[in-house]
PDB file of C-alpha atoms in Angstrom:
ATOM      1  CA  MET A   1     130.442  84.687  71.648  1.00  0.00           C
ATOM      2  CA  SER A   2     131.066  88.424  71.295  1.00  0.00           C
ATOM      3  CA  ILE A   3     129.320  91.028  73.431  1.00  0.00           C
ATOM      4  CA  GLN A   4     126.968  93.276  71.499  1.00  0.00           C
ATOM      5  CA  ILE A   5     125.885  96.512  73.157  1.00  0.00           C
ATOM      6  CA  VAL A   6     122.677  98.188  71.988  1.00  0.00           C
ATOM      7  CA  SER A   7     121.803 101.710  73.089  1.00  0.00           C
ATOM      8  CA  GLY A   8     118.431 103.283  73.582  1.00  0.00           C
ATOM      9  CA  THR A   9     117.998 107.031  73.262  1.00  0.00           C
ATOM     10  CA  ALA A  10     117.697 107.672  77.014  1.00  0.00           C
ATOM     11  CA  HIS A  11     121.435 107.794  77.735  1.00  0.00           C
ATOM     12  CA  PRO A  12     123.686 107.056  74.733  1.00  0.00           C
ATOM     13  CA  ALA A  13     126.702 108.692  76.409  1.00  0.00           C
ATOM     14  CA  LEU A  14     126.653 106.057  79.151  1.00  0.00           C
ATOM     15  CA  THR A  15     126.326 103.278  76.565  1.00  0.00           C
ATOM     16  CA  ASP A  16     129.334 104.655  74.687  1.00  0.00           C
ATOM     17  CA  ALA A  17     131.381 104.764  77.900  1.00  0.00           C
ATOM     18  CA  VAL A  18     130.461 101.166  78.788  1.00  0.00           C
ATOM     19  CA  ALA A  19     131.257  99.938  75.268  1.00  0.00           C
ATOM     20  CA  ASP A  20     134.585 101.781  75.317  1.00  0.00           C
ATOM     21  CA  ALA A  21     135.500 100.175  78.638  1.00  0.00           C
ATOM     22  CA  LEU A  22     134.748  96.776  77.108  1.00  0.00           C
ATOM     23  CA  GLY A  23     136.823  97.531  74.028  1.00  0.00           C
ATOM     24  CA  THR A  24     133.900  97.428  71.613  1.00  0.00           C
ATOM     25  CA  GLU A  25     131.417  99.739  69.890  1.00  0.00           C
ATOM     26  CA  PRO A  26     127.617  99.856  70.222  1.00  0.00           C
ATOM     27  CA  VAL A  27     125.601  98.023  67.596  1.00  0.00           C
ATOM     28  CA  THR A  28     124.100 100.294  64.965  1.00  0.00           C
ATOM     29  CA  SER A  29     120.517 101.050  65.878  1.00  0.00           C
ATOM     30  CA  GLU A  30     117.873 103.638  65.143  1.00  0.00           C
ATOM     31  CA  VAL A  31     114.622 104.629  66.812  1.00  0.00           C
ATOM     32  CA  VAL A  32     112.164 106.081  64.306  1.00  0.00           C
ATOM     33  CA  ARG A  33     109.617 108.417  65.910  1.00  0.00           C
ATOM     34  CA  PHE A  34     106.312 108.879  64.142  1.00  0.00           C
ATOM     35  CA  PRO A  35     104.307 112.123  64.388  1.00  0.00           C
ATOM     36  CA  ASP A  36     101.718 110.484  66.651  1.00  0.00           C
ATOM     37  CA  GLY A  37     104.388 109.428  69.162  1.00  0.00           C
ATOM     38  CA  GLU A  38     104.801 105.802  68.130  1.00  0.00           C
ATOM     39  CA  LEU A  39     108.336 104.377  68.130  1.00  0.00           C
ATOM     40  CA  ARG A  40     109.869 101.889  65.707  1.00  0.00           C
ATOM     41  CA  PRO A  41     113.340 100.692  66.746  1.00  0.00           C
ATOM     42  CA  VAL A  42     115.524  99.067  64.108  1.00  0.00           C
ATOM     43  CA  VAL A  43     118.570  97.094  65.261  1.00  0.00           C
ATOM     44  CA  GLY A  44     121.088  95.441  62.962  1.00  0.00           C
ATOM     45  CA  GLY A  45     123.752  92.780  63.318  1.00  0.00           C
ATOM     46  CA  VAL A  46     122.698  90.917  66.482  1.00  0.00           C
ATOM     47  CA  GLN A  47     122.167  87.476  64.941  1.00  0.00           C
ATOM     48  CA  GLY A  48     123.566  84.826  67.282  1.00  0.00           C
ATOM     49  CA  GLY A  49     125.071  87.354  69.671  1.00  0.00           C
ATOM     50  CA  ASP A  50     124.991  87.930  73.420  1.00  0.00           C
ATOM     51  CA  VAL A  51     123.099  91.215  73.377  1.00  0.00           C
ATOM     52  CA  TYR A  52     122.984  93.809  76.156  1.00  0.00           C
ATOM     53  CA  VAL A  53     120.425  96.583  75.700  1.00  0.00           C
ATOM     54  CA  LEU A  54     121.293  99.594  77.854  1.00  0.00           C
ATOM     55  CA  GLN A  55     118.477 101.989  78.657  1.00  0.00           C
ATOM     56  CA  PRO A  56     117.626 103.707  81.960  1.00  0.00           C
ATOM     57  CA  THR A  57     113.901 104.264  82.321  1.00  0.00           C
ATOM     58  CA  GLY A  58     114.083 107.718  83.850  1.00  0.00           C
ATOM     59  CA  PRO A  59     112.200 110.851  82.791  1.00  0.00           C
ATOM     60  CA  ALA A  60     110.289 110.628  80.517  1.00  0.00           C
ATOM     61  CA  VAL A  61     109.705 107.268  82.198  1.00  0.00           C
ATOM     62  CA  ASN A  62     106.881 105.918  80.048  1.00  0.00           C
ATOM     63  CA  ASP A  63     108.511 106.843  76.728  1.00  0.00           C
ATOM     64  CA  HIS A  64     111.827 105.293  77.726  1.00  0.00           C
ATOM     65  CA  LEU A  65     110.164 102.168  79.102  1.00  0.00           C
ATOM     66  CA  VAL A  66     108.197 101.513  75.912  1.00  0.00           C
ATOM     67  CA  GLU A  67     111.308 102.177  73.843  1.00  0.00           C
ATOM     68  CA  LEU A  68     113.249  99.660  75.944  1.00  0.00           C
ATOM     69  CA  LEU A  69     110.601  96.990  75.444  1.00  0.00           C
ATOM     70  CA  LEU A  70     110.522  97.573  71.692  1.00  0.00           C
ATOM     71  CA  LEU A  71     114.333  97.508  71.455  1.00  0.00           C
ATOM     72  CA  LEU A  72     114.429  94.221  73.321  1.00  0.00           C
ATOM     73  CA  ASP A  73     111.760  92.759  71.050  1.00  0.00           C
ATOM     74  CA  ALA A  74     113.664  93.950  67.979  1.00  0.00           C
ATOM     75  CA  CYS A  75     116.827  92.233  69.225  1.00  0.00           C
ATOM     76  CA  ARG A  76     115.013  89.010  69.993  1.00  0.00           C
ATOM     77  CA  ARG A  77     113.402  88.988  66.544  1.00  0.00           C
ATOM     78  CA  GLY A  78     116.799  89.846  65.050  1.00  0.00           C
ATOM     79  CA  GLY A  79     118.181  86.550  66.300  1.00  0.00           C
ATOM     80  CA  ALA A  80     119.961  87.442  69.553  1.00  0.00           C
ATOM     81  CA  ARG A  81     121.269  84.307  71.265  1.00  0.00           C
ATOM     82  CA  THR A  82     120.897  85.784  74.742  1.00  0.00           C
ATOM     83  CA  LEU A  83     119.236  89.036  75.742  1.00  0.00           C
ATOM     84  CA  THR A  84     120.124  91.117  78.803  1.00  0.00           C
ATOM     85  CA  ALA A  85     118.367  94.340  79.752  1.00  0.00           C
ATOM     86  CA  VAL A  86     120.783  96.744  81.465  1.00  0.00           C
ATOM     87  CA  VAL A  87     118.564  99.272  83.216  1.00  0.00           C
ATOM     88  CA  PRO A  88     120.759 101.453  85.469  1.00  0.00           C
ATOM     89  CA  TYR A  89     117.731 103.382  86.722  1.00  0.00           C
ATOM     90  CA  PHE A  90     114.623 101.201  86.987  1.00  0.00           C
ATOM     91  CA  GLY A  91     111.479 103.313  86.719  1.00  0.00           C
ATOM     92  CA  TYR A  92     108.402 102.200  88.697  1.00  0.00           C
ATOM     93  CA  ALA A  93     110.582 100.519  91.346  1.00  0.00           C
ATOM     94  CA  ARG A  94     108.925 102.699  94.012  1.00  0.00           C
ATOM     95  CA  GLN A  95     105.586 101.088  93.180  1.00  0.00           C
ATOM     96  CA  ASP A  96     106.424  97.764  94.814  1.00  0.00           C
ATOM     97  CA  ARG A  97     103.300  97.380  96.970  1.00  0.00           C
ATOM     98  CA  ARG A  98      99.746  98.620  97.237  1.00  0.00           C
ATOM     99  CA  GLY A  99      98.792 101.300  99.724  1.00  0.00           C
ATOM    100  CA  LEU A 100      95.144 101.208  98.679  1.00  0.00           C
ATOM    101  CA  ALA A 101      92.915  98.455  97.314  1.00  0.00           C
ATOM    102  CA  GLY A 102      92.559 100.153  93.932  1.00  0.00           C
ATOM    103  CA  GLU A 103      96.264 100.767  93.249  1.00  0.00           C
ATOM    104  CA  ALA A 104      98.525  98.976  90.775  1.00  0.00           C
ATOM    105  CA  VAL A 105     101.877  97.389  91.604  1.00  0.00           C
ATOM    106  CA  GLY A 106     103.885  99.148  88.905  1.00  0.00           C
ATOM    107  CA  ALA A 107     107.163  97.332  89.530  1.00  0.00           C
ATOM    108  CA  ARG A 108     105.490  93.963  88.940  1.00  0.00           C
ATOM    109  CA  VAL A 109     103.802  95.193  85.755  1.00  0.00           C
ATOM    110  CA  VAL A 110     107.166  96.308  84.352  1.00  0.00           C
ATOM    111  CA  ALA A 111     108.790  93.032  85.406  1.00  0.00           C
ATOM    112  CA  ASP A 112     106.093  91.071  83.570  1.00  0.00           C
ATOM    113  CA  ALA A 113     106.482  93.269  80.487  1.00  0.00           C
ATOM    114  CA  LEU A 114     110.229  92.559  80.395  1.00  0.00           C
ATOM    115  CA  ALA A 115     109.562  88.833  80.648  1.00  0.00           C
ATOM    116  CA  SER A 116     107.030  89.054  77.809  1.00  0.00           C
ATOM    117  CA  VAL A 117     109.681  90.264  75.331  1.00  0.00           C
ATOM    118  CA  GLY A 118     112.035  87.409  76.170  1.00  0.00           C
ATOM    119  CA  VAL A 119     114.619  89.004  78.466  1.00  0.00           C
ATOM    120  CA  ASP A 120     117.035  86.378  79.830  1.00  0.00           C
ATOM    121  CA  ARG A 121     118.578  88.590  82.513  1.00  0.00           C
ATOM    122  CA  LEU A 122     118.058  92.019  84.069  1.00  0.00           C
ATOM    123  CA  VAL A 123     120.877  94.224  85.395  1.00  0.00           C
ATOM    124  CA  VAL A 124     119.961  97.203  87.591  1.00  0.00           C
ATOM    125  CA  VAL A 125     121.823  99.598  89.881  1.00  0.00           C
ATOM    126  CA  ASP A 126     120.568 100.303  93.416  1.00  0.00           C
ATOM    127  CA  PRO A 127     116.855  99.757  92.715  1.00  0.00           C
ATOM    128  CA  HIS A 128     114.475 101.416  95.146  1.00  0.00           C
ATOM    129  CA  THR A 129     113.172  98.036  96.305  1.00  0.00           C
ATOM    130  CA  SER A 130     115.096  94.874  97.112  1.00  0.00           C
ATOM    131  CA  ALA A 131     111.885  92.973  96.304  1.00  0.00           C
ATOM    132  CA  LEU A 132     112.475  93.548  92.578  1.00  0.00           C
ATOM    133  CA  GLU A 133     114.240  90.224  92.144  1.00  0.00           C
ATOM    134  CA  ALA A 134     111.278  88.330  93.620  1.00  0.00           C
ATOM    135  CA  MET A 135     108.940  90.063  91.154  1.00  0.00           C
ATOM    136  CA  CYS A 136     110.906  89.103  88.050  1.00  0.00           C
ATOM    137  CA  ALA A 137     110.712  85.835  86.155  1.00  0.00           C
ATOM    138  CA  MET A 138     114.311  86.235  84.969  1.00  0.00           C
ATOM    139  CA  PRO A 139     117.502  86.473  87.109  1.00  0.00           C
ATOM    140  CA  VAL A 140     118.152  90.009  88.372  1.00  0.00           C
ATOM    141  CA  GLU A 141     121.661  91.321  89.068  1.00  0.00           C
ATOM    142  CA  MET A 142     121.257  94.181  91.542  1.00  0.00           C
ATOM    143  CA  LEU A 143     124.521  96.119  91.391  1.00  0.00           C
ATOM    144  CA  THR A 144     125.407  98.880  93.820  1.00  0.00           C
ATOM    145  CA  ALA A 145     127.157 102.186  93.204  1.00  0.00           C
ATOM    146  CA  VAL A 146     127.690 102.807  96.928  1.00  0.00           C
ATOM    147  CA  PRO A 147     131.431 101.930  96.798  1.00  0.00           C
ATOM    148  CA  VAL A 148     131.843 104.360  93.881  1.00  0.00           C
ATOM    149  CA  LEU A 149     130.349 107.238  95.864  1.00  0.00           C
ATOM    150  CA  ALA A 150     131.857 106.194  99.188  1.00  0.00           C
ATOM    151  CA  GLY A 151     135.300 106.233  97.586  1.00  0.00           C
ATOM    152  CA  VAL A 152     134.833 109.912  96.740  1.00  0.00           C
ATOM    153  CA  LEU A 153     133.408 110.740 100.163  1.00  0.00           C
ATOM    154  CA  ALA A 154     136.253 108.974 101.983  1.00  0.00           C
ATOM    155  CA  GLN A 155     138.749 111.399 100.488  1.00  0.00           C
ATOM    156  CA  GLU A 156     136.855 114.529 101.473  1.00  0.00           C
ATOM    157  CA  THR A 157     134.877 113.940 104.683  1.00  0.00           C
ATOM    158  CA  PRO A 158     136.330 114.643 108.152  1.00  0.00           C
ATOM    159  CA  ASP A 159     136.659 111.867 110.738  1.00  0.00           C
ATOM    160  CA  THR A 160     133.850 113.465 112.769  1.00  0.00           C
ATOM    161  CA  THR A 161     131.312 113.087 109.940  1.00  0.00           C
ATOM    162  CA  VAL A 162     127.992 111.354 110.615  1.00  0.00           C
ATOM    163  CA  VAL A 163     126.183 109.360 107.902  1.00  0.00           C
ATOM    164  CA  VAL A 164     122.469 110.205 107.919  1.00  0.00           C
ATOM    165  CA  ALA A 165     119.524 108.185 106.627  1.00  0.00           C
ATOM    166  CA  PRO A 166     116.823 110.734 105.662  1.00  0.00           C
ATOM    167  CA  ASP A 167     114.059 108.214 106.400  1.00  0.00           C
ATOM    168  CA  LEU A 168     113.627 104.704 107.770  1.00  0.00           C
ATOM    169  CA  GLY A 169     113.739 103.205 104.276  1.00  0.00           C
ATOM    170  CA  ALA A 170     117.333 104.379 103.840  1.00  0.00           C
ATOM    171  CA  VAL A 171     118.717 102.892 107.068  1.00  0.00           C
ATOM    172  CA  LYS A 172     120.330  99.819 105.459  1.00  0.00           C
ATOM    173  CA  LEU A 173     121.832 102.034 102.772  1.00  0.00           C
ATOM    174  CA  ALA A 174     123.241 104.405 105.409  1.00  0.00           C
ATOM    175  CA  GLU A 175     124.717 101.464 107.283  1.00  0.00           C
ATOM    176  CA  HIS A 176     126.449 100.328 104.077  1.00  0.00           C
ATOM    177  CA  TYR A 177     128.018 103.770 103.629  1.00  0.00           C
ATOM    178  CA  ALA A 178     128.928 103.878 107.322  1.00  0.00           C
ATOM    179  CA  ARG A 179     130.776 100.555 107.117  1.00  0.00           C
ATOM    180  CA  LEU A 180     132.811 101.722 104.150  1.00  0.00           C
ATOM    181  CA  LEU A 181     133.524 105.151 105.649  1.00  0.00           C
ATOM    182  CA  ARG A 182     133.864 103.941 109.247  1.00  0.00           C
ATOM    183  CA  ARG A 183     131.494 106.625 110.477  1.00  0.00           C
ATOM    184  CA  PRO A 184     128.467 106.554 112.824  1.00  0.00           C
ATOM    185  CA  VAL A 185     124.854 106.639 111.630  1.00  0.00           C
ATOM    186  CA  ALA A 186     121.919 108.910 112.470  1.00  0.00           C
ATOM    187  CA  VAL A 187     118.341 108.474 111.243  1.00  0.00           C
ATOM    188  CA  VAL A 188     115.605 111.009 110.439  1.00  0.00           C
ATOM    189  CA  ARG A 189     112.009 109.857 110.689  1.00  0.00           C
ATOM    190  CA  LYS A 190     109.733 111.415 108.066  1.00  0.00           C
ATOM    191  CA  ARG A 191     106.113 111.444 106.976  1.00  0.00           C
ATOM    192  CA  ARG A 192     105.281 112.024 103.310  1.00  0.00           C
ATOM    193  CA  VAL A 193     102.447 114.518 102.828  1.00  0.00           C
ATOM    194  CA  THR A 194     102.303 114.581  99.012  1.00  0.00           C
ATOM    195  CA  GLY A 195     104.558 113.560  96.131  1.00  0.00           C
ATOM    196  CA  GLU A 196     106.611 116.719  96.694  1.00  0.00           C
ATOM    197  CA  ARG A 197     106.003 117.617 100.353  1.00  0.00           C
ATOM    198  CA  VAL A 198     107.650 115.740 103.209  1.00  0.00           C
ATOM    199  CA  HIS A 199     107.446 116.379 106.952  1.00  0.00           C
ATOM    200  CA  ALA A 200     110.465 115.247 108.986  1.00  0.00           C
ATOM    201  CA  GLU A 201     109.570 114.654 112.616  1.00  0.00           C
ATOM    202  CA  GLU A 202     112.540 113.527 114.704  1.00  0.00           C
ATOM    203  CA  LEU A 203     116.204 112.495 114.700  1.00  0.00           C
ATOM    204  CA  ALA A 204     117.878 109.459 116.251  1.00  0.00           C
ATOM    205  CA  GLY A 205     121.598 110.065 116.700  1.00  0.00           C
ATOM    206  CA  ASP A 206     124.034 112.791 117.705  1.00  0.00           C
ATOM    207  CA  VAL A 207     124.974 115.327 115.019  1.00  0.00           C
ATOM    208  CA  ALA A 208     125.611 118.409 117.172  1.00  0.00           C
ATOM    209  CA  GLY A 209     128.567 120.353 115.805  1.00  0.00           C
ATOM    210  CA  ARG A 210     129.427 117.599 113.323  1.00  0.00           C
ATOM    211  CA  PRO A 211     129.463 117.561 109.501  1.00  0.00           C
ATOM    212  CA  VAL A 212     126.949 115.153 107.984  1.00  0.00           C
ATOM    213  CA  VAL A 213     126.497 113.142 104.791  1.00  0.00           C
ATOM    214  CA  ILE A 214     122.864 112.436 103.910  1.00  0.00           C
ATOM    215  CA  VAL A 215     122.572 109.306 101.753  1.00  0.00           C
ATOM    216  CA  ASP A 216     119.677 107.959  99.703  1.00  0.00           C
ATOM    217  CA  ASP A 217     119.128 105.771  96.658  1.00  0.00           C
ATOM    218  CA  MET A 218     117.602 108.599  94.621  1.00  0.00           C
ATOM    219  CA  ILE A 219     116.706 112.270  94.750  1.00  0.00           C
ATOM    220  CA  SER A 220     113.605 113.136  92.761  1.00  0.00           C
ATOM    221  CA  THR A 221     111.942 116.369  93.920  1.00  0.00           C
ATOM    222  CA  GLY A 222     114.374 116.995  96.786  1.00  0.00           C
ATOM    223  CA  GLY A 223     111.554 117.078  99.344  1.00  0.00           C
ATOM    224  CA  THR A 224     113.023 114.337 101.539  1.00  0.00           C
ATOM    225  CA  ILE A 225     116.445 115.993 101.565  1.00  0.00           C
ATOM    226  CA  GLU A 226     114.982 119.407 102.352  1.00  0.00           C
ATOM    227  CA  ALA A 227     113.046 118.028 105.326  1.00  0.00           C
ATOM    228  CA  ALA A 228     116.090 116.129 106.617  1.00  0.00           C
ATOM    229  CA  VAL A 229     118.349 119.183 106.370  1.00  0.00           C
ATOM    230  CA  ARG A 230     115.907 121.220 108.456  1.00  0.00           C
ATOM    231  CA  VAL A 231     115.891 118.591 111.205  1.00  0.00           C
ATOM    232  CA  LEU A 232     119.680 118.267 111.167  1.00  0.00           C
ATOM    233  CA  ARG A 233     120.270 121.990 111.399  1.00  0.00           C
ATOM    234  CA  ALA A 234     117.725 122.262 114.212  1.00  0.00           C
ATOM    235  CA  ALA A 235     119.723 119.551 116.009  1.00  0.00           C
ATOM    236  CA  GLY A 236     122.914 121.619 115.685  1.00  0.00           C
ATOM    237  CA  ALA A 237     124.657 119.863 112.809  1.00  0.00           C
ATOM    238  CA  ALA A 238     127.567 121.743 111.262  1.00  0.00           C
ATOM    239  CA  SER A 239     126.785 123.791 108.185  1.00  0.00           C
ATOM    240  CA  ASP A 240     128.981 121.414 106.154  1.00  0.00           C
ATOM    241  CA  ILE A 241     126.249 119.160 104.681  1.00  0.00           C
ATOM    242  CA  THR A 242     126.887 116.766 101.809  1.00  0.00           C
ATOM    243  CA  VAL A 243     124.248 114.649 100.059  1.00  0.00           C
ATOM    244  CA  ALA A 244     125.029 111.459  98.130  1.00  0.00           C
ATOM    245  CA  ALA A 245     122.617 109.389  96.043  1.00  0.00           C
ATOM    246  CA  THR A 246     122.997 106.856  93.259  1.00  0.00           C
ATOM    247  CA  HIS A 247     120.230 108.311  91.089  1.00  0.00           C
ATOM    248  CA  GLY A 248     119.475 111.959  90.448  1.00  0.00           C
ATOM    249  CA  PRO A 249     116.252 112.396  88.462  1.00  0.00           C
ATOM    250  CA  LEU A 250     116.024 115.897  89.996  1.00  0.00           C
ATOM    251  CA  VAL A 251     112.575 116.575  88.578  1.00  0.00           C
ATOM    252  CA  ALA A 252     110.142 119.460  89.065  1.00  0.00           C
ATOM    253  CA  ALA A 253     111.819 122.279  91.035  1.00  0.00           C
ATOM    254  CA  ALA A 254     114.482 120.045  92.623  1.00  0.00           C
ATOM    255  CA  HIS A 255     117.437 122.181  91.526  1.00  0.00           C
ATOM    256  CA  GLU A 256     115.905 125.333  92.981  1.00  0.00           C
ATOM    257  CA  ARG A 257     114.875 123.560  96.197  1.00  0.00           C
ATOM    258  CA  LEU A 258     118.314 122.064  96.735  1.00  0.00           C
ATOM    259  CA  ALA A 259     120.093 125.313  95.867  1.00  0.00           C
ATOM    260  CA  ARG A 260     118.248 127.031  98.718  1.00  0.00           C
ATOM    261  CA  LEU A 261     119.699 124.546 101.208  1.00  0.00           C
ATOM    262  CA  SER A 262     123.281 125.821 100.721  1.00  0.00           C
ATOM    263  CA  LEU A 263     124.662 122.280 100.544  1.00  0.00           C
ATOM    264  CA  ARG A 264     128.389 121.777 100.368  1.00  0.00           C
ATOM    265  CA  ARG A 265     127.859 119.236  97.622  1.00  0.00           C
ATOM    266  CA  LEU A 266     125.357 116.869  96.010  1.00  0.00           C
ATOM    267  CA  LEU A 267     127.072 113.752  94.698  1.00  0.00           C
ATOM    268  CA  VAL A 268     125.233 111.468  92.242  1.00  0.00           C
ATOM    269  CA  THR A 269     126.122 108.999  89.492  1.00  0.00           C
ATOM    270  CA  ASP A 270     125.353 109.073  85.788  1.00  0.00           C
ATOM    271  CA  THR A 271     122.709 106.342  85.814  1.00  0.00           C
ATOM    272  CA  LEU A 272     120.643 109.173  84.336  1.00  0.00           C
ATOM    273  CA  PRO A 273     121.985 111.919  82.059  1.00  0.00           C
ATOM    274  CA  ALA A 274     123.003 115.039  83.968  1.00  0.00           C
ATOM    275  CA  SER A 275     121.573 118.434  83.183  1.00  0.00           C
ATOM    276  CA  ARG A 276     123.585 120.429  80.676  1.00  0.00           C
ATOM    277  CA  GLU A 277     123.498 123.418  83.005  1.00  0.00           C
ATOM    278  CA  ARG A 278     124.994 121.699  86.043  1.00  0.00           C
ATOM    279  CA  PRO A 279     125.241 123.871  89.190  1.00  0.00           C
ATOM    280  CA  PRO A 280     128.692 123.993  90.845  1.00  0.00           C
ATOM    281  CA  TRP A 281     127.467 122.080  93.918  1.00  0.00           C
ATOM    282  CA  LEU A 282     126.354 119.082  91.814  1.00  0.00           C
ATOM    283  CA  GLN A 283     129.044 116.477  91.133  1.00  0.00           C
ATOM    284  CA  VAL A 284     128.626 113.348  89.006  1.00  0.00           C
ATOM    285  CA  ARG A 285     130.574 110.097  89.071  1.00  0.00           C
ATOM    286  CA  SER A 286     130.221 107.469  86.355  1.00  0.00           C
ATOM    287  CA  VAL A 287     128.893 103.942  86.764  1.00  0.00           C
ATOM    288  CA  ALA A 288     130.261 102.955  83.341  1.00  0.00           C
ATOM    289  CA  PRO A 289     133.203 101.007  84.878  1.00  0.00           C
ATOM    290  CA  LEU A 290     130.770  99.199  87.203  1.00  0.00           C
ATOM    291  CA  LEU A 291     128.442  98.230  84.344  1.00  0.00           C
ATOM    292  CA  ALA A 292     131.337  97.218  82.092  1.00  0.00           C
ATOM    293  CA  ASP A 293     132.798  95.065  84.864  1.00  0.00           C
ATOM    294  CA  ALA A 294     129.436  93.358  85.388  1.00  0.00           C
ATOM    295  CA  ILE A 295     128.908  92.711  81.670  1.00  0.00           C
ATOM    296  CA  GLY A 296     132.443  91.357  81.337  1.00  0.00           C
ATOM    297  CA  ARG A 297     131.891  88.980  84.231  1.00  0.00           C
ATOM    298  CA  LEU A 298     128.597  87.783  82.784  1.00  0.00           C
ATOM    299  CA  ARG A 299     130.347  87.116  79.480  1.00  0.00           C
ATOM    300  CA  ASP A 300     133.065  85.116  81.219  1.00  0.00           C
ATOM    301  CA  ASN A 301     130.653  83.313  83.575  1.00  0.00           C
ATOM    302  CA  GLU A 302     132.289  84.883  86.617  1.00  0.00           C
ATOM    303  CA  PRO A 303     130.428  85.753  89.852  1.00  0.00           C
ATOM    304  CA  LEU A 304     129.190  89.299  90.441  1.00  0.00           C
ATOM    305  CA  ASP A 305     129.132  89.004  94.240  1.00  0.00           C
ATOM    306  CA  THR A 306     131.527  91.886  94.937  1.00  0.00           C
ATOM    307  CA  LEU A 307     129.512  94.246  92.716  1.00  0.00           C
ATOM    308  CA  MET A 308     126.099  93.496  94.156  1.00  0.00           C
ATOM    309  CA  ILE A 309     123.923  94.918  96.931  1.00  0.00           C
ATOM    310  CA  ARG A 310     124.476  93.169 100.240  1.00  0.00           C
ATOM    311  CA  THR A 311     121.423  93.043 102.481  1.00  0.00           C
TER     312      THR A 311
END
């Protein structure tokens, strides 16, 4: 059965790149937007096909999430044989547990919504929580872009470089980078004050006089990176600081905040569309080959082990 790729409006350039790598073209689709904000997706030609709907649910998260759900429903009603949601950036993944009695678990709500529209499989890239698979009724393929970014870093980082986790939640990720780069790891301990303000408190590891690579799964406001950089420079790290993250929402005043840090480079992937006015210190690598490889393996019933997160 032929692969049929359907694009949402969140990141059509990535969909085109994935389809090109697979030697096909996206299915014709349209999202009608009504004056009151309602969406009406129309998808053609998916009858009997193995359909992959590609849509990251980044900013504006709610709009893109609802659009994804409606696209999936349209494909199911259009007769898709199988239905896979390819969500490179999975919004609400940070809401994987309750901190207070009256809070929602957003990741579970989204997982249930995907199940309600008949999704057979979910493909994500470096989700913020490894618990996502346990929340979903359908199989979840959690791909990782770490080898993509580590391959770039390996060519340009000195042997004395230290890989830094900017908080305790990023330790396993930092260890993954460190294994690939064959570099030591240091860890910053932080305390989040608000959604944008972070207080970094101490550093475990030796960075004195050494270049560092700070790694994280995503950079949203830049607050965590800013706090980590301050701690590293206070500990005597070399001025040569690189930051690498799979996802770069870069919301609010993130560009301005990061520009003030005088980073050597910020390296992210294109799981989300990059800003048209990209600063010279921001570099983007594509996950289109990774997604195309995964889709091709799913089509051919081949294992995805080498593409997936290893915990």
